[in-house]
Tab-separated table of C-alpha atoms in Angstrom:
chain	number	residue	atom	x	y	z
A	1043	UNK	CA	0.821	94.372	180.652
A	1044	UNK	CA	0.429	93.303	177.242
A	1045	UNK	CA	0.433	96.606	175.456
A	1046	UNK	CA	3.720	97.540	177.435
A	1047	UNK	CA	5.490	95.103	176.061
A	1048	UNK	CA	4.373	95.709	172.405
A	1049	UNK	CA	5.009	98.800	172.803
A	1050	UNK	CA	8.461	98.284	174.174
A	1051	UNK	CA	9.209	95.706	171.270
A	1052	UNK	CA	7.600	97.782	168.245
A	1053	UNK	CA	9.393	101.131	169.654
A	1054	UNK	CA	12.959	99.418	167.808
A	1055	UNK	CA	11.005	98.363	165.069
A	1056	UNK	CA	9.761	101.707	163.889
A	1057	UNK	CA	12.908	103.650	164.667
A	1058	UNK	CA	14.799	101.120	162.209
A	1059	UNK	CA	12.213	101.411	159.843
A	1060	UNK	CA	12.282	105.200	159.730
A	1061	UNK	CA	16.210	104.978	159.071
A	1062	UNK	CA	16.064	103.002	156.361
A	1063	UNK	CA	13.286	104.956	154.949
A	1064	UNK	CA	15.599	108.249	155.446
A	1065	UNK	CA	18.539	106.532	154.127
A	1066	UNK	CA	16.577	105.608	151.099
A	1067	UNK	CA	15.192	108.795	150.397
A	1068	UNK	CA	19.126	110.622	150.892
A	1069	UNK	CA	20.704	107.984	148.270
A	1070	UNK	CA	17.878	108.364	145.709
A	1071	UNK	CA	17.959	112.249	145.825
A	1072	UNK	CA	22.151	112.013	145.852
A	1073	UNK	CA	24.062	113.400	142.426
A	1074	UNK	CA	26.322	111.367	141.121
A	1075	UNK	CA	29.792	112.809	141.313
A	1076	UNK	CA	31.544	114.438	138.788
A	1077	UNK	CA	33.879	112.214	136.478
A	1078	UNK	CA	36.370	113.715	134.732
A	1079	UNK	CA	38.005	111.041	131.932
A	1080	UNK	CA	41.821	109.976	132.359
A	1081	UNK	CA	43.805	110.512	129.406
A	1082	UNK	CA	46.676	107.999	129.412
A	1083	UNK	CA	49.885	109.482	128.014
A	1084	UNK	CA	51.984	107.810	125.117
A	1085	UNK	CA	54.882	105.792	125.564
A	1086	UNK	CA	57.726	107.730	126.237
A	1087	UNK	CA	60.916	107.393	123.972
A	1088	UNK	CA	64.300	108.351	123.060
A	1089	UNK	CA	64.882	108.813	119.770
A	1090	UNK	CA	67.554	110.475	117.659
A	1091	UNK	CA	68.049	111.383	113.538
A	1092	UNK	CA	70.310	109.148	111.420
A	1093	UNK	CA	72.442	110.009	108.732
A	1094	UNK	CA	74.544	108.499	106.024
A	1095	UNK	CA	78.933	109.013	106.366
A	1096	UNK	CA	81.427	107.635	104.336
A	1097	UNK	CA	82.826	104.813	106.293
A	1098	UNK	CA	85.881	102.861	105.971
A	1099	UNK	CA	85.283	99.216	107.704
A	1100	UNK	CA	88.017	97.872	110.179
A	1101	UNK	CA	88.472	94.075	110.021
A	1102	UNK	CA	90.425	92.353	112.852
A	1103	UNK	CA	92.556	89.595	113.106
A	1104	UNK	CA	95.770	88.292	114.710
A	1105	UNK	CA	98.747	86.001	114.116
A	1106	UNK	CA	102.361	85.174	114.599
A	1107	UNK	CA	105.432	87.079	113.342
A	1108	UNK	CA	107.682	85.416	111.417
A	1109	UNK	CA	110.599	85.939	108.951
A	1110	UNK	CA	109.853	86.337	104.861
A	1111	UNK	CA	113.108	84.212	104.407
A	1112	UNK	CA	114.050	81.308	106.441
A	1113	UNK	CA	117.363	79.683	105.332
A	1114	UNK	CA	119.108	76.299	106.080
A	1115	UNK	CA	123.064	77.330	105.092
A	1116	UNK	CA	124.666	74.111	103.874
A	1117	UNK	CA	127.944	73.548	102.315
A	1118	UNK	CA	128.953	73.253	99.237
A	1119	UNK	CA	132.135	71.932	99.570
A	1120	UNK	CA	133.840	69.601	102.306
A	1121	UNK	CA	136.178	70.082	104.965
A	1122	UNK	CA	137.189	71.207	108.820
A	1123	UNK	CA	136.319	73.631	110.530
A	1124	UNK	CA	139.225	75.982	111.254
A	1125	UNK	CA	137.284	79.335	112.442
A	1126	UNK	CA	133.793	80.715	113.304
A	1127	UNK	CA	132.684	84.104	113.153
A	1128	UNK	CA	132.106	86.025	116.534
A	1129	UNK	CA	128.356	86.612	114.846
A	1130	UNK	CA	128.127	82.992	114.110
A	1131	UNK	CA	125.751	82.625	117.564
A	1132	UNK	CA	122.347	81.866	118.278
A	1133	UNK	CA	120.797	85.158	118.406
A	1134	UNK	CA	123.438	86.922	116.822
A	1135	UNK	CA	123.022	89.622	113.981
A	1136	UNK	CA	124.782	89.798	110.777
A	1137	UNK	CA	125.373	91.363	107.679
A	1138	UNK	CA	124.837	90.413	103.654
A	1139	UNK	CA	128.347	89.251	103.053
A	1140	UNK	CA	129.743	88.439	106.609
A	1141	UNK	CA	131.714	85.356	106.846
A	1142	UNK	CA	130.614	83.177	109.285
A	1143	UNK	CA	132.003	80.090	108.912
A	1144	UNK	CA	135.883	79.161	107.418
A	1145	UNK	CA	136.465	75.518	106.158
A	1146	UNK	CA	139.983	74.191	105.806
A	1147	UNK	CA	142.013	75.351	102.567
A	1148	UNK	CA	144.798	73.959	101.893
A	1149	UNK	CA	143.860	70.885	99.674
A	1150	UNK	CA	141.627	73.548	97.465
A	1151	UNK	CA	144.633	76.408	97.279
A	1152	UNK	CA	146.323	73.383	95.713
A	1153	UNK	CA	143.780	72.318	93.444
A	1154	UNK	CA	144.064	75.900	91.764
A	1155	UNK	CA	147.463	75.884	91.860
A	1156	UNK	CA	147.425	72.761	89.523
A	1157	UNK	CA	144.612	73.668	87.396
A	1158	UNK	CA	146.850	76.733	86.466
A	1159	UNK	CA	149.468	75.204	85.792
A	1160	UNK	CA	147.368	73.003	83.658
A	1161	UNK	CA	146.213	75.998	81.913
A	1162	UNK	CA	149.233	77.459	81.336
A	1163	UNK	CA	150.618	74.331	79.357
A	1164	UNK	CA	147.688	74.415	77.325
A	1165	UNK	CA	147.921	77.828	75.907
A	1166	UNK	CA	151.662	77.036	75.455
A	1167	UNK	CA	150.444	74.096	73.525
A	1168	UNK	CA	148.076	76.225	71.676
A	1169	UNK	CA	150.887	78.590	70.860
A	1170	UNK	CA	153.102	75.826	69.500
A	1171	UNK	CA	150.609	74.525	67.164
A	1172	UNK	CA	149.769	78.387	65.592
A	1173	UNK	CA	152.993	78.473	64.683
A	1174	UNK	CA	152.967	74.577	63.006
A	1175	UNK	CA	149.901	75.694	61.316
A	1176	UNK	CA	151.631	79.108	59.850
A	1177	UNK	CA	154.662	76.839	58.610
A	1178	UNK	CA	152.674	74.682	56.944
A	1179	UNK	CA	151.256	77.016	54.973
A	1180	UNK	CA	154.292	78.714	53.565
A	1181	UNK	CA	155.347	75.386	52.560
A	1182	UNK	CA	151.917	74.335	50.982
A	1183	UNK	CA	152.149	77.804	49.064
A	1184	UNK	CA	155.957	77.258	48.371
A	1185	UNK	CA	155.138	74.530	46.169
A	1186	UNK	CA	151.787	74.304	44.944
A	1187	UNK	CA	149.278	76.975	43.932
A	1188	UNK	CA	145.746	74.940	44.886
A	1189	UNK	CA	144.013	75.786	48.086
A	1190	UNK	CA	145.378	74.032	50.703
A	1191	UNK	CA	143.242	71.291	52.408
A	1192	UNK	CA	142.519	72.132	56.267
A	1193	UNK	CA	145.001	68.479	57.109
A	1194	UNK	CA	147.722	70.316	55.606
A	1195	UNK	CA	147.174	73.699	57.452
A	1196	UNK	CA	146.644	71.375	60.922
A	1197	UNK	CA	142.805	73.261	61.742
A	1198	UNK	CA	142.081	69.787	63.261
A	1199	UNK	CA	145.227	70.072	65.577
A	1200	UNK	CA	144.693	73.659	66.467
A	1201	UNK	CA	140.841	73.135	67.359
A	1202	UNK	CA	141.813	70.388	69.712
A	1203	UNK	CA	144.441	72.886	71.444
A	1204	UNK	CA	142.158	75.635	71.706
A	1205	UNK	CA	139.321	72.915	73.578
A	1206	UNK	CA	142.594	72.377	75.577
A	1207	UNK	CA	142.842	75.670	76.836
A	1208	UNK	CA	138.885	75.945	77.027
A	1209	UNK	CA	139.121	72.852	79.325
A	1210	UNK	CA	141.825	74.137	81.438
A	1211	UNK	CA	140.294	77.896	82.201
A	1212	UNK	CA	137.326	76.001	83.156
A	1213	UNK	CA	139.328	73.643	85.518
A	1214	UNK	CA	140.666	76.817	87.202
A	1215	UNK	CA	137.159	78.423	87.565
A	1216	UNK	CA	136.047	75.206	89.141
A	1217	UNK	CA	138.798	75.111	91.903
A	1218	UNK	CA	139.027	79.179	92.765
A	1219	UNK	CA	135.112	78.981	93.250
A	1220	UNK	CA	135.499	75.660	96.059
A	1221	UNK	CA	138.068	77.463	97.246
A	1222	UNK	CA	135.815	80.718	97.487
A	1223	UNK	CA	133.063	77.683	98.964
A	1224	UNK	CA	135.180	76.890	102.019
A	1225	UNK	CA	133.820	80.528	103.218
A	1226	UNK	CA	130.561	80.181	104.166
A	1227	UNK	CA	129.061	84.005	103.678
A	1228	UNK	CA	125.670	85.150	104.971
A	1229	UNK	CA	122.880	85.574	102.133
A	1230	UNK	CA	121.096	88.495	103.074
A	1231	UNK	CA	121.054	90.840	107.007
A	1232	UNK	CA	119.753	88.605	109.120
A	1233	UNK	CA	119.770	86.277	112.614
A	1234	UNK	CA	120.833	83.317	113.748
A	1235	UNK	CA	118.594	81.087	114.772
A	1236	UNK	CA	119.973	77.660	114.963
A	1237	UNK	CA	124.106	76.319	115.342
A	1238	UNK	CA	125.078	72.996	114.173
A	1239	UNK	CA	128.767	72.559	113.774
A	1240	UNK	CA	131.503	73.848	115.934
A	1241	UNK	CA	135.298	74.600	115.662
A	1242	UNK	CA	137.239	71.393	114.359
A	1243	UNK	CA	134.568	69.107	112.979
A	1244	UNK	CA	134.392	67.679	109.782
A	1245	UNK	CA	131.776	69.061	107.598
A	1246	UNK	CA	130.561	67.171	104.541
A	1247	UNK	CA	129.268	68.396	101.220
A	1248	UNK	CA	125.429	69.370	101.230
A	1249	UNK	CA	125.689	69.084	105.041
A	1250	UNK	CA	123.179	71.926	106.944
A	1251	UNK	CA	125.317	73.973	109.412
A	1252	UNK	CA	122.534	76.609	110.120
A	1253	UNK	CA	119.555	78.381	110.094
A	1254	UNK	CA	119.034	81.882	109.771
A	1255	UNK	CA	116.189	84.050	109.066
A	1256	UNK	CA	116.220	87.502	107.170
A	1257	UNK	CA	115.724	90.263	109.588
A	1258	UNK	CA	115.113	93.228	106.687
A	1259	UNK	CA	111.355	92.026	106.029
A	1260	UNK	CA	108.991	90.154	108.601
A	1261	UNK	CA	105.582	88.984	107.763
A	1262	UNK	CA	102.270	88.091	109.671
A	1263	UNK	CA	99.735	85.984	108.753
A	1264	UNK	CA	96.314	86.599	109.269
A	1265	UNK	CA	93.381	85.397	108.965
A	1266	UNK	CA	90.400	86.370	107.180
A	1267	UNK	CA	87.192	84.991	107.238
A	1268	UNK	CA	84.458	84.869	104.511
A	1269	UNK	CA	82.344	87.690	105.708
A	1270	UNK	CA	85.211	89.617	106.142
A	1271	UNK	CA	87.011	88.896	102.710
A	1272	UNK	CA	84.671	91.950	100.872
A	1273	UNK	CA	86.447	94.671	103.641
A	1274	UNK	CA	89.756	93.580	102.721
A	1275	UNK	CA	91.788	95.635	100.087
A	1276	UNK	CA	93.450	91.933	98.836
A	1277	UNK	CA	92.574	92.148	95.090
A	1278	UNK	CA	94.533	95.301	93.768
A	1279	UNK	CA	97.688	94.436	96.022
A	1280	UNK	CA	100.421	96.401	93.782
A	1281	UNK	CA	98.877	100.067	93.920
A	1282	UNK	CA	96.826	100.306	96.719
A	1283	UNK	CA	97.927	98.346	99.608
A	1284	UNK	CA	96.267	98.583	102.621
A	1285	UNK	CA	97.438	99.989	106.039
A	1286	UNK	CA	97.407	97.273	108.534
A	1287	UNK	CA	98.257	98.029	112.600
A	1288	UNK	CA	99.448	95.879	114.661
A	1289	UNK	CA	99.942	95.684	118.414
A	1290	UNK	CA	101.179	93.554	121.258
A	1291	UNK	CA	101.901	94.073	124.912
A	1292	UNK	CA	106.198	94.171	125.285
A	1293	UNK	CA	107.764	94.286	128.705
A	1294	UNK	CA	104.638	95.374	129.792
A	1295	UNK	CA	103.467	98.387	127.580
A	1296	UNK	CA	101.622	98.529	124.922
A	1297	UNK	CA	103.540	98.372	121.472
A	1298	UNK	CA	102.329	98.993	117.692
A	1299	UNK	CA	103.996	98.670	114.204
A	1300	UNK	CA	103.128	99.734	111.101
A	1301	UNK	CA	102.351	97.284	108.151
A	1302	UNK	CA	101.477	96.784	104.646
A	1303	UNK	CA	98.991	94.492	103.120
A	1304	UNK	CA	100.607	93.117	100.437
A	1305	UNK	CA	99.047	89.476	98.989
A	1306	UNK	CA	96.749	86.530	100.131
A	1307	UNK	CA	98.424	82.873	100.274
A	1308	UNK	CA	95.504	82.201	97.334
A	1309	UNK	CA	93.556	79.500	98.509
A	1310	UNK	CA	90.959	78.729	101.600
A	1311	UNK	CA	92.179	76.543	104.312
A	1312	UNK	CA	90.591	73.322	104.671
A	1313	UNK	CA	90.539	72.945	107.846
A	1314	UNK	CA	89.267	76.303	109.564
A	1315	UNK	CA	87.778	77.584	105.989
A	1316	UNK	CA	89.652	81.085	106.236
A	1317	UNK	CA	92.274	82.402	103.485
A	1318	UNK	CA	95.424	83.689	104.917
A	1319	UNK	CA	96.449	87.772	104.334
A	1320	UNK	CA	100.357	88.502	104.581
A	1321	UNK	CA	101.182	91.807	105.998
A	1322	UNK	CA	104.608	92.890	105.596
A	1323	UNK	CA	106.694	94.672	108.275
A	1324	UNK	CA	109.567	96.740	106.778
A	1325	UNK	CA	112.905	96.707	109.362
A	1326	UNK	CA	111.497	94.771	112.247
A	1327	UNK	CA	114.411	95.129	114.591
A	1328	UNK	CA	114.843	98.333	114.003
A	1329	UNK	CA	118.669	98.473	112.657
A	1330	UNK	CA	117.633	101.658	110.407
A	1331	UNK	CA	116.804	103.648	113.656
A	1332	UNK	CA	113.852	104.123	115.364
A	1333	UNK	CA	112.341	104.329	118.780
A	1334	UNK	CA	110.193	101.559	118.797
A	1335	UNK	CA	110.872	98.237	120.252
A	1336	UNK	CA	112.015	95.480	117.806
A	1337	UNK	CA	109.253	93.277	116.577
A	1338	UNK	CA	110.963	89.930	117.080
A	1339	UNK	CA	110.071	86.805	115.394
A	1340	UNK	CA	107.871	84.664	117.021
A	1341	UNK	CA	105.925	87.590	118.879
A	1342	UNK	CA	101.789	87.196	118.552
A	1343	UNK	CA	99.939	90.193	117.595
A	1344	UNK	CA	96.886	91.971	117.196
A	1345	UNK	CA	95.903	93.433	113.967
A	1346	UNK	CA	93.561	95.719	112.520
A	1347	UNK	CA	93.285	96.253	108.837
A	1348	UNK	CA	91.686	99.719	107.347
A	1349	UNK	CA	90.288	99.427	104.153
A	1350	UNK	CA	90.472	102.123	101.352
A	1351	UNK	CA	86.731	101.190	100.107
A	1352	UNK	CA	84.440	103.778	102.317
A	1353	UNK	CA	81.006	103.260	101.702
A	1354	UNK	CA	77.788	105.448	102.302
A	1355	UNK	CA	76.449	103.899	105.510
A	1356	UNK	CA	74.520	104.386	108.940
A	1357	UNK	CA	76.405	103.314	112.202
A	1358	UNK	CA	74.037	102.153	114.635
A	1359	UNK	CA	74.420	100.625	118.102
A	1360	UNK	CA	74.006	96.660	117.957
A	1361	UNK	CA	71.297	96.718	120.277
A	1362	UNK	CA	69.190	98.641	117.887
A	1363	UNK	CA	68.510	96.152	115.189
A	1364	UNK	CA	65.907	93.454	115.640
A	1365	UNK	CA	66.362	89.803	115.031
A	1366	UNK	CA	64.954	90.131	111.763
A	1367	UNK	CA	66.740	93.215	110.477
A	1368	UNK	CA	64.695	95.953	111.705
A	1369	UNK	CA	64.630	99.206	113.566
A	1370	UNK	CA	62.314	100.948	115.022
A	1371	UNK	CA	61.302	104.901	113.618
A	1372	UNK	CA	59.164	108.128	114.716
A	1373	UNK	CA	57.106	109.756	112.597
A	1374	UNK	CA	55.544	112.834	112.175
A	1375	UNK	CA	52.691	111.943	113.684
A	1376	UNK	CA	54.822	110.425	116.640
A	1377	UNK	CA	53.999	106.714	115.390
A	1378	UNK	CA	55.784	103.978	115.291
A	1379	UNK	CA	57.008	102.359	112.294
A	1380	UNK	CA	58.751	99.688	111.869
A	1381	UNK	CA	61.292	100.033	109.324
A	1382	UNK	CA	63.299	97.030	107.509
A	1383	UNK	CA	67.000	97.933	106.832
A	1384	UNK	CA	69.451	96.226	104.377
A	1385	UNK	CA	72.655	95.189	106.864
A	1386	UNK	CA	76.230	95.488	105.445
A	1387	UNK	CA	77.922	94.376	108.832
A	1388	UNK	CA	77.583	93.899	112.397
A	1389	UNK	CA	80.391	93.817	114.869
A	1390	UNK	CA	79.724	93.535	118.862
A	1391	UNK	CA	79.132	96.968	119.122
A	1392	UNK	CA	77.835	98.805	115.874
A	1393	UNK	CA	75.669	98.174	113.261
A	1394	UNK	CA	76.171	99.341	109.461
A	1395	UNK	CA	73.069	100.365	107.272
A	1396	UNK	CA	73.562	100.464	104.203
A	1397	UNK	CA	69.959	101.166	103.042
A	1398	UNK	CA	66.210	101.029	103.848
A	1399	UNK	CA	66.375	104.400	106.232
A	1400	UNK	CA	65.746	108.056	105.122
A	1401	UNK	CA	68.275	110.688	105.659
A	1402	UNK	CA	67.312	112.208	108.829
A	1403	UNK	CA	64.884	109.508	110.072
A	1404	UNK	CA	64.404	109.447	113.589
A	1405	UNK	CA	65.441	105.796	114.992
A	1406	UNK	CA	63.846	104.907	118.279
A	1407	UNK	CA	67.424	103.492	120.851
A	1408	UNK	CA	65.348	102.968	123.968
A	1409	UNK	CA	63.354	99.966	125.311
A	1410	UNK	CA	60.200	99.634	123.508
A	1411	UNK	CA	58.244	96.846	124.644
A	1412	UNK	CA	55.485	94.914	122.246
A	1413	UNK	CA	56.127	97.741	119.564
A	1414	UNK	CA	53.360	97.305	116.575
A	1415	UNK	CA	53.222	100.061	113.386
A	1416	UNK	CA	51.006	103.003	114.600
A	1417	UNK	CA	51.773	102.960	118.600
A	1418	UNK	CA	51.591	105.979	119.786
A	1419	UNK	CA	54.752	107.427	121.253
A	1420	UNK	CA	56.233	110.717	122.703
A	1421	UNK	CA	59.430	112.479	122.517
A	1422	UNK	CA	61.510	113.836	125.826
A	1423	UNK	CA	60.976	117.290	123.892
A	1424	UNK	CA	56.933	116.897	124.090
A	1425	UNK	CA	54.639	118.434	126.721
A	1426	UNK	CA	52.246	115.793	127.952
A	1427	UNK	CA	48.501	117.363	127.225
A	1428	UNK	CA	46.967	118.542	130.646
A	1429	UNK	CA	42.908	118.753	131.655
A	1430	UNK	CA	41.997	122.008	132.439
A	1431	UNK	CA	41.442	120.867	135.884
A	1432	UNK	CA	45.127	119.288	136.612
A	1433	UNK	CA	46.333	123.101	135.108
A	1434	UNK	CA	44.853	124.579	137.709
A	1435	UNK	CA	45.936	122.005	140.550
A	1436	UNK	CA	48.712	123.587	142.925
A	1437	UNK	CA	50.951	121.296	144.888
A	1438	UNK	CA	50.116	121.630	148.676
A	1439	UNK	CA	52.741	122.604	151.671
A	1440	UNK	CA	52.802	118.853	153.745
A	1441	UNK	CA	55.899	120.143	155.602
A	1442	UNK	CA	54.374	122.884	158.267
A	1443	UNK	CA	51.961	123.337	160.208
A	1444	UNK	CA	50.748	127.327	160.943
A	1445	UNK	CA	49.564	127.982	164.797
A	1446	UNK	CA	49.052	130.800	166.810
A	1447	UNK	CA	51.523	133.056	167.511
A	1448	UNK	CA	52.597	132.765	163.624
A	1449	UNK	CA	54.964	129.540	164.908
A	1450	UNK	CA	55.661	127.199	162.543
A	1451	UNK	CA	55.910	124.089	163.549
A	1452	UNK	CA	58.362	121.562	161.091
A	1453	UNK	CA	58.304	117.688	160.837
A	1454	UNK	CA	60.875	115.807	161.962
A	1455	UNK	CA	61.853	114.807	158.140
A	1456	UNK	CA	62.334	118.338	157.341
A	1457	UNK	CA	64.309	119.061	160.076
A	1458	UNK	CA	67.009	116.657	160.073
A	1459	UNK	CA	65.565	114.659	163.169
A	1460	UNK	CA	66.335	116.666	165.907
């Protein structure tokens, strides 16, 4: 009884023993597999050569249009108001030389009228006394030989009469040009902007009846800020001026004039610390001809100014340099280098070089994170290097199944699920 049950207990035993002896003699006498080392490929990159153009820097700014003369017509002389020009509106156009405003006459025609008459007595008077002073002289001869004093010839007399007539022409001048005063003529082509005196009011001397503002010459100022100043063509202003473009949106569409550069107000503004440019805008409203719409006073603009200077550089995107004035190259040896540049300008967009980069350097303009000199990077243009092994890999067929009768079963993925 006793030996059956050791025998049914030490039955387990042994088998489990055996197994792990077996099992210990199959892993000692297994190979090791194969390993084959993983190469890890380079970084990939794009990358593309640089060179150096001539480049001519635009600078933008903006302002407000406004006239090169703005004029506050006063009299000169006083009176009413008998007639107004048809042009004499706000808004309206005029001419050099148009009369726009006619002050009462009457008391000046008089005032000429007298100062000729004035005149005219005085050269009578001057008359008379040639003659006294001629008479006097054939009697001073008739009787003595000596030189006669200047008394007896009456010089003193005839210089007074000859002031006289002096006097009186002047008189005359005076009252033909306050007559000439009571019309109140436009200086220049221009607009009106402002009316303030109307048919039968009294208008006093030095009294401002208008303003107008020249329409043959409108200027915009911009302005320029420090870093911009050295792109701006400001310093030789009489031979070189620079082209300037302007737009602004008119009754909807898109409108540009064409302007000239032509001086800086001289001195930084303490406020905003920016000097002022003045571009000039020949025939703003157009009363020469043309098809563009008038560029009215008041209008705001946009402006870009070209400079003449063009400069040797390197345009790169913004997003290319580094915070501390960098840019990432390939080498030969597809390595990285980083490469410090020397920066001329930077707008939003672009980037000018203006030294620090070979002619035909390749500049890395993809994502390169952690970059360090000497990381190893490829080109979209290199072929990755392959084991032997991975050459000879084929790609297997996942998508059918052969069975008898040569059918071909297909997967629903490849078959459109139906």
């Amino acid at each position: 009884m006793k030996n059956s049950i050791w025998i049914k207990s030490g039955i387990p035993l042994i088998i489990i023993l055996v197994a792990f002896v077996i099992a210990a003699i199959m892993i000692s006498s297994r190979k090791p597999p194969e390993q084959i080392p993983v190469e890890t490929q380079a970084f990939l990159v794009d990358a593309k050569p640089m060179e150096y153009q001539p480049v001519s820097f635009v600078v933008d700014s903006q302002g407000n249009v406004v006239p090169r003369n703005k004029t506050s017509l006063s009299a000169q002389v006083s009176g009413r108001v008998v007639s107004l020009s048809d042009k004499f509106i706000v808004g309206g156009m005029f001419q050099k030389g148009d009369v726009l405003i006619t002050l009462e006459q009457d008391d000046y025609r008089t005032e000429v009228k007298l100062a000729e008459a004035e005149l005219a007595q005085a050269r009578a008077a001057l008359e008379e006394e040639l003659a006294r002073g001629k008479v006097a002289e054939q009697e001073w001869r008739s009787v003595s030989s000596v030189v006669p004093p200047e008394l007896g010839l009456r010089k003193p007399q005839l210089a007074k009469e000859q002031a006289n007539v002096k006097a009186s022409e002047a008189k005359l001048e005076r009252a033909n040009r306050n007559l000439d005063r009571t019309l109140i003529r436009a200086p220049y082509n221009g607009i009106v902007v402002e009316r303030n005196i109307d048919l039968g009011q009294f208008v006093s001397a030095g009294a401002t009846v208008s303003t107008v503002y020249s329409t043959d010459t409108a200027e915009v100022r911009l302005p320029i800020t420090d870093k911009d100043l050295m792109f701006v063509d400001i310093g030789n202003q009489s031979s070189n001026q620079s082209d300037v473009t302007l737009n602004a949106t008119v009754g909807g569409k898109n409108r540009t004039w064409t302007g000239k550069l032509v001086r800086s107000e001289g001195i930084l503004d303490s406020g905003s610390r920016v000097l002022y440019a003045v571009v000039e805008v020949k025939d703003p409203y157009q009363f020469n001809g043309g098809d563009n719409a008038p560029l009215r006073f008041g209008q705001f603009v946009q402006a870009k100014i070209v400079s003449h200077q063009k400069q040797d550089l390197t345009v790169l995107p913004r997003s290319i340099l580094r915070l501390d004035n960098t840019v990432l190259t390939v080498n030969d040896n597809r390595e990285i280098e980083i490469v410090p540049v020397d920066v001329v300008r930077t707008t939003a967009d672009e980037a000018f070089i203006g030294s620090g980069l070979n002619s035909g350097a390749l500049v890395v303009t993809s994502a390169v994170p952690n970059p360090y000199n000497g990381m190893k990077v490829r080109l979209p243009g290199d072929e990755p290097a392959m084991p032997p092994e991975a050459e000879n890999d084929k790609e297997s067929d996942t998508q059918s199944v052969d069975v008898k009768d040569d059918t071909t079963v297909t997967s629903p993925a490849s078959s459109g699920g139906k």
